[in-house]
Amino acid sequence: MPEYEFVDVRLPRGVSRKETTRLLTDHAEYGHWELYRLTLLRDGSRKVRLRRRIIRQVRATW
């Protein structure tokens, strides 16, 4: 089963959808993150959880 690492990003109320899209696209493109969950909170801010797969390298035994 794959292992993932997570990061939480909180965006304040004043951040537009276009800016949010650009920010998440940058995280996906340069940091290899994928969107796991996006929650719109009651105060208008957004809570975003991103994840990326942890790739463990097996040590070579000769």
mmCIF file with all atom_site columns, N, CA and C in Angstrom:
data_model
loop_
_atom_site.group_PDB
_atom_site.id
_atom_site.type_symbol
_atom_site.label_atom_id
_atom_site.label_alt_id
_atom_site.label_comp_id
_atom_site.label_asym_id
_atom_site.label_entity_id
_atom_site.label_seq_id
_atom_site.pdbx_PDB_ins_code
_atom_site.Cartn_x
_atom_site.Cartn_y
_atom_site.Cartn_z
_atom_site.occupancy
_atom_site.B_iso_or_equiv
_atom_site.pdbx_formal_charge
_atom_site.auth_seq_id
_atom_site.auth_comp_id
_atom_site.auth_asym_id
_atom_site.auth_atom_id
_atom_site.pdbx_PDB_model_num
ATOM 1   N N  . MET A 1 1  ? 0.839   -1.176 0.000   1.00 0.00 ? 1  MET A N  1
ATOM 2   C CA . MET A 1 1  ? 0.000   0.000  0.000   1.00 0.00 ? 1  MET A CA 1
ATOM 3   C C  . MET A 1 1  ? 0.889   1.247  0.000   1.00 0.00 ? 1  MET A C  1
ATOM 4   N N  . PRO A 1 2  ? 0.592   2.204  -0.862  1.00 0.00 ? 2  PRO A N  1
ATOM 5   C CA . PRO A 1 2  ? 1.452   3.385  -0.961  1.00 0.00 ? 2  PRO A CA 1
ATOM 6   C C  . PRO A 1 2  ? 1.356   4.264  0.282   1.00 0.00 ? 2  PRO A C  1
ATOM 7   N N  . GLU A 1 3  ? 2.466   4.930  0.581   1.00 0.00 ? 3  GLU A N  1
ATOM 8   C CA . GLU A 1 3  ? 2.513   5.874  1.685   1.00 0.00 ? 3  GLU A CA 1
ATOM 9   C C  . GLU A 1 3  ? 2.481   7.289  1.114   1.00 0.00 ? 3  GLU A C  1
ATOM 10  N N  . TYR A 1 4  ? 1.820   8.171  1.828   1.00 0.00 ? 4  TYR A N  1
ATOM 11  C CA . TYR A 1 4  ? 1.701   9.559  1.386   1.00 0.00 ? 4  TYR A CA 1
ATOM 12  C C  . TYR A 1 4  ? 2.150   10.498 2.485   1.00 0.00 ? 4  TYR A C  1
ATOM 13  N N  . GLU A 1 5  ? 2.639   11.653 2.079   1.00 0.00 ? 5  GLU A N  1
ATOM 14  C CA . GLU A 1 5  ? 2.864   12.739 3.019   1.00 0.00 ? 5  GLU A CA 1
ATOM 15  C C  . GLU A 1 5  ? 1.856   13.830 2.680   1.00 0.00 ? 5  GLU A C  1
ATOM 16  N N  . PHE A 1 6  ? 1.441   14.564 3.702   1.00 0.00 ? 6  PHE A N  1
ATOM 17  C CA . PHE A 1 6  ? 0.389   15.555 3.543   1.00 0.00 ? 6  PHE A CA 1
ATOM 18  C C  . PHE A 1 6  ? 0.881   16.927 3.964   1.00 0.00 ? 6  PHE A C  1
ATOM 19  N N  . VAL A 1 7  ? 0.278   17.952 3.379   1.00 0.00 ? 7  VAL A N  1
ATOM 20  C CA . VAL A 1 7  ? 0.520   19.328 3.790   1.00 0.00 ? 7  VAL A CA 1
ATOM 21  C C  . VAL A 1 7  ? -0.831  20.052 3.750   1.00 0.00 ? 7  VAL A C  1
ATOM 22  N N  . ASP A 1 8  ? -1.071  20.864 4.771   1.00 0.00 ? 8  ASP A N  1
ATOM 23  C CA . ASP A 1 8  ? -2.302  21.648 4.842   1.00 0.00 ? 8  ASP A CA 1
ATOM 24  C C  . ASP A 1 8  ? -2.004  23.089 4.481   1.00 0.00 ? 8  ASP A C  1
ATOM 25  N N  . VAL A 1 9  ? -2.851  23.659 3.634   1.00 0.00 ? 9  VAL A N  1
ATOM 26  C CA . VAL A 1 9  ? -2.732  25.048 3.217   1.00 0.00 ? 9  VAL A CA 1
ATOM 27  C C  . VAL A 1 9  ? -4.060  25.717 3.534   1.00 0.00 ? 9  VAL A C  1
ATOM 28  N N  . ARG A 1 10 ? -4.006  26.849 4.186   1.00 0.00 ? 10 ARG A N  1
ATOM 29  C CA . ARG A 1 10 ? -5.234  27.582 4.496   1.00 0.00 ? 10 ARG A CA 1
ATOM 30  C C  . ARG A 1 10 ? -5.214  28.895 3.729   1.00 0.00 ? 10 ARG A C  1
ATOM 31  N N  . LEU A 1 11 ? -6.251  29.142 2.953   1.00 0.00 ? 11 LEU A N  1
ATOM 32  C CA . LEU A 1 11 ? -6.341  30.339 2.128   1.00 0.00 ? 11 LEU A CA 1
ATOM 33  C C  . LEU A 1 11 ? -7.396  31.256 2.723   1.00 0.00 ? 11 LEU A C  1
ATOM 34  N N  . PRO A 1 12 ? -7.069  32.513 2.978   1.00 0.00 ? 12 PRO A N  1
ATOM 35  C CA . PRO A 1 12 ? -8.029  33.431 3.591   1.00 0.00 ? 12 PRO A CA 1
ATOM 36  C C  . PRO A 1 12 ? -9.182  33.779 2.657   1.00 0.00 ? 12 PRO A C  1
ATOM 37  N N  . ARG A 1 13 ? -10.163 34.405 3.200   1.00 0.00 ? 13 ARG A N  1
ATOM 38  C CA . ARG A 1 13 ? -11.399 34.722 2.497   1.00 0.00 ? 13 ARG A CA 1
ATOM 39  C C  . ARG A 1 13 ? -11.191 35.565 1.238   1.00 0.00 ? 13 ARG A C  1
ATOM 40  N N  . GLY A 1 14 ? -10.256 36.473 1.251   1.00 0.00 ? 14 GLY A N  1
ATOM 41  C CA . GLY A 1 14 ? -10.069 37.399 0.141   1.00 0.00 ? 14 GLY A CA 1
ATOM 42  C C  . GLY A 1 14 ? -9.388  36.822 -1.088  1.00 0.00 ? 14 GLY A C  1
ATOM 43  N N  . VAL A 1 15 ? -8.904  35.615 -1.021  1.00 0.00 ? 15 VAL A N  1
ATOM 44  C CA . VAL A 1 15 ? -8.198  35.009 -2.159  1.00 0.00 ? 15 VAL A CA 1
ATOM 45  C C  . VAL A 1 15 ? -9.226  34.520 -3.179  1.00 0.00 ? 15 VAL A C  1
ATOM 46  N N  . SER A 1 16 ? -9.063  34.971 -4.416  1.00 0.00 ? 16 SER A N  1
ATOM 47  C CA . SER A 1 16 ? -10.032 34.620 -5.461  1.00 0.00 ? 16 SER A CA 1
ATOM 48  C C  . SER A 1 16 ? -9.853  33.175 -5.926  1.00 0.00 ? 16 SER A C  1
ATOM 49  N N  . ARG A 1 17 ? -10.833 32.681 -6.637  1.00 0.00 ? 17 ARG A N  1
ATOM 50  C CA . ARG A 1 17 ? -10.756 31.318 -7.179  1.00 0.00 ? 17 ARG A CA 1
ATOM 51  C C  . ARG A 1 17 ? -9.615  31.200 -8.185  1.00 0.00 ? 17 ARG A C  1
ATOM 52  N N  . LYS A 1 18 ? -9.403  32.247 -8.958  1.00 0.00 ? 18 LYS A N  1
ATOM 53  C CA . LYS A 1 18 ? -8.332  32.228 -9.952  1.00 0.00 ? 18 LYS A CA 1
ATOM 54  C C  . LYS A 1 18 ? -6.962  32.141 -9.277  1.00 0.00 ? 18 LYS A C  1
ATOM 55  N N  . GLU A 1 19 ? -6.761  32.915 -8.223  1.00 0.00 ? 19 GLU A N  1
ATOM 56  C CA . GLU A 1 19 ? -5.496  32.865 -7.488  1.00 0.00 ? 19 GLU A CA 1
ATOM 57  C C  . GLU A 1 19 ? -5.314  31.513 -6.803  1.00 0.00 ? 19 GLU A C  1
ATOM 58  N N  . THR A 1 20 ? -6.400  30.965 -6.276  1.00 0.00 ? 20 THR A N  1
ATOM 59  C CA . THR A 1 20 ? -6.348  29.653 -5.637  1.00 0.00 ? 20 THR A CA 1
ATOM 60  C C  . THR A 1 20 ? -5.955  28.586 -6.651  1.00 0.00 ? 20 THR A C  1
ATOM 61  N N  . THR A 1 21 ? -6.550  28.644 -7.830  1.00 0.00 ? 21 THR A N  1
ATOM 62  C CA . THR A 1 21 ? -6.221  27.688 -8.891  1.00 0.00 ? 21 THR A CA 1
ATOM 63  C C  . THR A 1 21 ? -4.754  27.788 -9.273  1.00 0.00 ? 21 THR A C  1
ATOM 64  N N  . ARG A 1 22 ? -4.246  29.008 -9.410  1.00 0.00 ? 22 ARG A N  1
ATOM 65  C CA . ARG A 1 22 ? -2.845  29.211 -9.769  1.00 0.00 ? 22 ARG A CA 1
ATOM 66  C C  . ARG A 1 22 ? -1.919  28.662 -8.684  1.00 0.00 ? 22 ARG A C  1
ATOM 67  N N  . LEU A 1 23 ? -2.241  28.923 -7.426  1.00 0.00 ? 23 LEU A N  1
ATOM 68  C CA . LEU A 1 23 ? -1.425  28.442 -6.320  1.00 0.00 ? 23 LEU A CA 1
ATOM 69  C C  . LEU A 1 23 ? -1.377  26.918 -6.273  1.00 0.00 ? 23 LEU A C  1
ATOM 70  N N  . LEU A 1 24 ? -2.539  26.285 -6.420  1.00 0.00 ? 24 LEU A N  1
ATOM 71  C CA . LEU A 1 24 ? -2.588  24.823 -6.378  1.00 0.00 ? 24 LEU A CA 1
ATOM 72  C C  . LEU A 1 24 ? -1.921  24.195 -7.598  1.00 0.00 ? 24 LEU A C  1
ATOM 73  N N  . THR A 1 25 ? -2.027  24.853 -8.738  1.00 0.00 ? 25 THR A N  1
ATOM 74  C CA . THR A 1 25 ? -1.356  24.374 -9.945  1.00 0.00 ? 25 THR A CA 1
ATOM 75  C C  . THR A 1 25 ? 0.155   24.429 -9.777  1.00 0.00 ? 25 THR A C  1
ATOM 76  N N  . ASP A 1 26 ? 0.662   25.510 -9.166  1.00 0.00 ? 26 ASP A N  1
ATOM 77  C CA . ASP A 1 26 ? 2.097   25.614 -8.913  1.00 0.00 ? 26 ASP A CA 1
ATOM 78  C C  . ASP A 1 26 ? 2.575   24.515 -7.970  1.00 0.00 ? 26 ASP A C  1
ATOM 79  N N  . HIS A 1 27 ? 1.800   24.244 -6.917  1.00 0.00 ? 27 HIS A N  1
ATOM 80  C CA . HIS A 1 27 ? 2.166   23.165 -5.997  1.00 0.00 ? 27 HIS A CA 1
ATOM 81  C C  . HIS A 1 27 ? 2.195   21.822 -6.728  1.00 0.00 ? 27 HIS A C  1
ATOM 82  N N  . ALA A 1 28 ? 1.229   21.602 -7.604  1.00 0.00 ? 28 ALA A N  1
ATOM 83  C CA . ALA A 1 28 ? 1.151   20.330 -8.321  1.00 0.00 ? 28 ALA A CA 1
ATOM 84  C C  . ALA A 1 28 ? 2.301   20.185 -9.321  1.00 0.00 ? 28 ALA A C  1
ATOM 85  N N  . GLU A 1 29 ? 2.595   21.268 -10.028 1.00 0.00 ? 29 GLU A N  1
ATOM 86  C CA . GLU A 1 29 ? 3.601   21.191 -11.080 1.00 0.00 ? 29 GLU A CA 1
ATOM 87  C C  . GLU A 1 29 ? 5.022   21.106 -10.534 1.00 0.00 ? 29 GLU A C  1
ATOM 88  N N  . TYR A 1 30 ? 5.339   21.925 -9.548  1.00 0.00 ? 30 TYR A N  1
ATOM 89  C CA . TYR A 1 30 ? 6.719   22.004 -9.079  1.00 0.00 ? 30 TYR A CA 1
ATOM 90  C C  . TYR A 1 30 ? 6.996   21.137 -7.858  1.00 0.00 ? 30 TYR A C  1
ATOM 91  N N  . GLY A 1 31 ? 5.983   20.868 -7.048  1.00 0.00 ? 31 GLY A N  1
ATOM 92  C CA . GLY A 1 31 ? 6.206   20.081 -5.852  1.00 0.00 ? 31 GLY A CA 1
ATOM 93  C C  . GLY A 1 31 ? 5.676   18.666 -5.944  1.00 0.00 ? 31 GLY A C  1
ATOM 94  N N  . HIS A 1 32 ? 5.030   18.334 -7.069  1.00 0.00 ? 32 HIS A N  1
ATOM 95  C CA . HIS A 1 32 ? 4.442   17.013 -7.299  1.00 0.00 ? 32 HIS A CA 1
ATOM 96  C C  . HIS A 1 32 ? 3.356   16.676 -6.277  1.00 0.00 ? 32 HIS A C  1
ATOM 97  N N  . TRP A 1 33 ? 2.596   17.683 -5.858  1.00 0.00 ? 33 TRP A N  1
ATOM 98  C CA . TRP A 1 33 ? 1.497   17.486 -4.929  1.00 0.00 ? 33 TRP A CA 1
ATOM 99  C C  . TRP A 1 33 ? 0.217   17.263 -5.715  1.00 0.00 ? 33 TRP A C  1
ATOM 100 N N  . GLU A 1 34 ? -0.728  16.557 -5.125  1.00 0.00 ? 34 GLU A N  1
ATOM 101 C CA . GLU A 1 34 ? -2.051  16.396 -5.728  1.00 0.00 ? 34 GLU A CA 1
ATOM 102 C C  . GLU A 1 34 ? -3.095  16.792 -4.689  1.00 0.00 ? 34 GLU A C  1
ATOM 103 N N  . LEU A 1 35 ? -4.222  17.253 -5.168  1.00 0.00 ? 35 LEU A N  1
ATOM 104 C CA . LEU A 1 35 ? -5.294  17.693 -4.287  1.00 0.00 ? 35 LEU A CA 1
ATOM 105 C C  . LEU A 1 35 ? -5.938  16.485 -3.633  1.00 0.00 ? 35 LEU A C  1
ATOM 106 N N  . TYR A 1 36 ? -5.990  16.494 -2.313  1.00 0.00 ? 36 TYR A N  1
ATOM 107 C CA . TYR A 1 36 ? -6.613  15.403 -1.573  1.00 0.00 ? 36 TYR A CA 1
ATOM 108 C C  . TYR A 1 36 ? -7.996  15.827 -1.079  1.00 0.00 ? 36 TYR A C  1
ATOM 109 N N  . ARG A 1 37 ? -8.083  17.019 -0.515  1.00 0.00 ? 37 ARG A N  1
ATOM 110 C CA . ARG A 1 37 ? -9.367  17.497 -0.007  1.00 0.00 ? 37 ARG A CA 1
ATOM 111 C C  . ARG A 1 37 ? -9.365  19.020 0.033   1.00 0.00 ? 37 ARG A C  1
ATOM 112 N N  . LEU A 1 38 ? -10.487 19.620 -0.337  1.00 0.00 ? 38 LEU A N  1
ATOM 113 C CA . LEU A 1 38 ? -10.672 21.054 -0.247  1.00 0.00 ? 38 LEU A CA 1
ATOM 114 C C  . LEU A 1 38 ? -11.963 21.293 0.527   1.00 0.00 ? 38 LEU A C  1
ATOM 115 N N  . THR A 1 39 ? -11.869 22.104 1.580   1.00 0.00 ? 39 THR A N  1
ATOM 116 C CA . THR A 1 39 ? -13.018 22.391 2.415   1.00 0.00 ? 39 THR A CA 1
ATOM 117 C C  . THR A 1 39 ? -13.247 23.887 2.445   1.00 0.00 ? 39 THR A C  1
ATOM 118 N N  . LEU A 1 40 ? -14.469 24.295 2.169   1.00 0.00 ? 40 LEU A N  1
ATOM 119 C CA . LEU A 1 40 ? -14.855 25.694 2.280   1.00 0.00 ? 40 LEU A CA 1
ATOM 120 C C  . LEU A 1 40 ? -15.421 25.896 3.676   1.00 0.00 ? 40 LEU A C  1
ATOM 121 N N  . LEU A 1 41 ? -14.773 26.752 4.453   1.00 0.00 ? 41 LEU A N  1
ATOM 122 C CA . LEU A 1 41 ? -15.176 26.975 5.840   1.00 0.00 ? 41 LEU A CA 1
ATOM 123 C C  . LEU A 1 41 ? -16.263 28.041 5.931   1.00 0.00 ? 41 LEU A C  1
ATOM 124 N N  . ARG A 1 42 ? -16.892 28.112 7.089   1.00 0.00 ? 42 ARG A N  1
ATOM 125 C CA . ARG A 1 42 ? -18.027 29.027 7.275   1.00 0.00 ? 42 ARG A CA 1
ATOM 126 C C  . ARG A 1 42 ? -17.637 30.492 7.140   1.00 0.00 ? 42 ARG A C  1
ATOM 127 N N  . ASP A 1 43 ? -16.409 30.835 7.467   1.00 0.00 ? 43 ASP A N  1
ATOM 128 C CA . ASP A 1 43 ? -15.973 32.235 7.369   1.00 0.00 ? 43 ASP A CA 1
ATOM 129 C C  . ASP A 1 43 ? -15.537 32.622 5.959   1.00 0.00 ? 43 ASP A C  1
ATOM 130 N N  . GLY A 1 44 ? -15.644 31.706 5.007   1.00 0.00 ? 44 GLY A N  1
ATOM 131 C CA . GLY A 1 44 ? -15.309 31.997 3.616   1.00 0.00 ? 44 GLY A CA 1
ATOM 132 C C  . GLY A 1 44 ? -13.903 31.593 3.228   1.00 0.00 ? 44 GLY A C  1
ATOM 133 N N  . SER A 1 45 ? -13.092 31.179 4.181   1.00 0.00 ? 45 SER A N  1
ATOM 134 C CA . SER A 1 45 ? -11.739 30.745 3.850   1.00 0.00 ? 45 SER A CA 1
ATOM 135 C C  . SER A 1 45 ? -11.772 29.296 3.372   1.00 0.00 ? 45 SER A C  1
ATOM 136 N N  . ARG A 1 46 ? -10.658 28.880 2.765   1.00 0.00 ? 46 ARG A N  1
ATOM 137 C CA . ARG A 1 46 ? -10.564 27.519 2.237   1.00 0.00 ? 46 ARG A CA 1
ATOM 138 C C  . ARG A 1 46 ? -9.455  26.777 2.960   1.00 0.00 ? 46 ARG A C  1
ATOM 139 N N  . LYS A 1 47 ? -9.707  25.540 3.300   1.00 0.00 ? 47 LYS A N  1
ATOM 140 C CA . LYS A 1 47 ? -8.699  24.660 3.888   1.00 0.00 ? 47 LYS A CA 1
ATOM 141 C C  . LYS A 1 47 ? -8.413  23.591 2.848   1.00 0.00 ? 47 LYS A C  1
ATOM 142 N N  . VAL A 1 48 ? -7.167  23.524 2.406   1.00 0.00 ? 48 VAL A N  1
ATOM 143 C CA . VAL A 1 48 ? -6.768  22.616 1.344   1.00 0.00 ? 48 VAL A CA 1
ATOM 144 C C  . VAL A 1 48 ? -5.767  21.616 1.907   1.00 0.00 ? 48 VAL A C  1
ATOM 145 N N  . ARG A 1 49 ? -5.981  20.351 1.613   1.00 0.00 ? 49 ARG A N  1
ATOM 146 C CA . ARG A 1 49 ? -5.033  19.300 2.008   1.00 0.00 ? 49 ARG A CA 1
ATOM 147 C C  . ARG A 1 49 ? -4.478  18.696 0.725   1.00 0.00 ? 49 ARG A C  1
ATOM 148 N N  . LEU A 1 50 ? -3.139  18.753 0.615   1.00 0.00 ? 50 LEU A N  1
ATOM 149 C CA . LEU A 1 50 ? -2.440  18.199 -0.540  1.00 0.00 ? 50 LEU A CA 1
ATOM 150 C C  . LEU A 1 50 ? -1.668  16.964 -0.099  1.00 0.00 ? 50 LEU A C  1
ATOM 151 N N  . ARG A 1 51 ? -1.456  16.057 -1.029  1.00 0.00 ? 51 ARG A N  1
ATOM 152 C CA . ARG A 1 51 ? -0.677  14.862 -0.715  1.00 0.00 ? 51 ARG A CA 1
ATOM 153 C C  . ARG A 1 51 ? 0.250   14.538 -1.867  1.00 0.00 ? 51 ARG A C  1
ATOM 154 N N  . ARG A 1 52 ? 1.327   13.832 -1.529  1.00 0.00 ? 52 ARG A N  1
ATOM 155 C CA . ARG A 1 52 ? 2.207   13.278 -2.547  1.00 0.00 ? 52 ARG A CA 1
ATOM 156 C C  . ARG A 1 52 ? 2.737   11.955 -2.042  1.00 0.00 ? 52 ARG A C  1
ATOM 157 N N  . ARG A 1 53 ? 3.007   11.101 -2.969  1.00 0.00 ? 53 ARG A N  1
ATOM 158 C CA . ARG A 1 53 ? 3.420   9.741  -2.657  1.00 0.00 ? 53 ARG A CA 1
ATOM 159 C C  . ARG A 1 53 ? 4.878   9.714  -2.211  1.00 0.00 ? 53 ARG A C  1
ATOM 160 N N  . ILE A 1 54 ? 5.143   8.949  -1.185  1.00 0.00 ? 54 ILE A N  1
ATOM 161 C CA . ILE A 1 54 ? 6.509   8.742  -0.716  1.00 0.00 ? 54 ILE A CA 1
ATOM 162 C C  . ILE A 1 54 ? 7.043   7.508  -1.425  1.00 0.00 ? 54 ILE A C  1
ATOM 163 N N  . ILE A 1 55 ? 8.145   7.683  -2.130  1.00 0.00 ? 55 ILE A N  1
ATOM 164 C CA . ILE A 1 55 ? 8.745   6.571  -2.861  1.00 0.00 ? 55 ILE A CA 1
ATOM 165 C C  . ILE A 1 55 ? 9.991   6.138  -2.093  1.00 0.00 ? 55 ILE A C  1
ATOM 166 N N  . ARG A 1 56 ? 9.923   4.954  -1.553  1.00 0.00 ? 56 ARG A N  1
ATOM 167 C CA . ARG A 1 56 ? 11.049  4.398  -0.804  1.00 0.00 ? 56 ARG A CA 1
ATOM 168 C C  . ARG A 1 56 ? 11.938  3.628  -1.764  1.00 0.00 ? 56 ARG A C  1
ATOM 169 N N  . GLN A 1 57 ? 13.223  3.906  -1.695  1.00 0.00 ? 57 GLN A N  1
ATOM 170 C CA . GLN A 1 57 ? 14.164  3.219  -2.562  1.00 0.00 ? 57 GLN A CA 1
ATOM 171 C C  . GLN A 1 57 ? 14.768  2.032  -1.801  1.00 0.00 ? 57 GLN A C  1
ATOM 172 N N  . VAL A 1 58 ? 14.728  0.883  -2.408  1.00 0.00 ? 58 VAL A N  1
ATOM 173 C CA . VAL A 1 58 ? 15.272  -0.319 -1.802  1.00 0.00 ? 58 VAL A CA 1
ATOM 174 C C  . VAL A 1 58 ? 16.779  -0.316 -1.991  1.00 0.00 ? 58 VAL A C  1
ATOM 175 N N  . ARG A 1 59 ? 17.476  -0.591 -0.925  1.00 0.00 ? 59 ARG A N  1
ATOM 176 C CA . ARG A 1 59 ? 18.934  -0.594 -0.978  1.00 0.00 ? 59 ARG A CA 1
ATOM 177 C C  . ARG A 1 59 ? 19.426  -1.837 -1.735  1.00 0.00 ? 59 ARG A C  1
ATOM 178 N N  . ALA A 1 60 ? 20.335  -1.631 -2.646  1.00 0.00 ? 60 ALA A N  1
ATOM 179 C CA . ALA A 1 60 ? 20.881  -2.741 -3.432  1.00 0.00 ? 60 ALA A CA 1
ATOM 180 C C  . ALA A 1 60 ? 21.871  -3.541 -2.599  1.00 0.00 ? 60 ALA A C  1
ATOM 181 N N  . THR A 1 61 ? 21.715  -4.843 -2.615  1.00 0.00 ? 61 THR A N  1
ATOM 182 C CA . THR A 1 61 ? 22.673  -5.717 -1.936  1.00 0.00 ? 61 THR A CA 1
ATOM 183 C C  . THR A 1 61 ? 23.390  -6.535 -2.992  1.00 0.00 ? 61 THR A C  1
ATOM 184 N N  . TRP A 1 62 ? 24.688  -6.390 -3.026  1.00 0.00 ? 62 TRP A N  1
ATOM 185 C CA . TRP A 1 62 ? 25.460  -7.069 -4.073  1.00 0.00 ? 62 TRP A CA 1
ATOM 186 C C  . TRP A 1 62 ? 26.073  -8.281 -3.550  1.00 0.00 ? 62 TRP A C  1
#
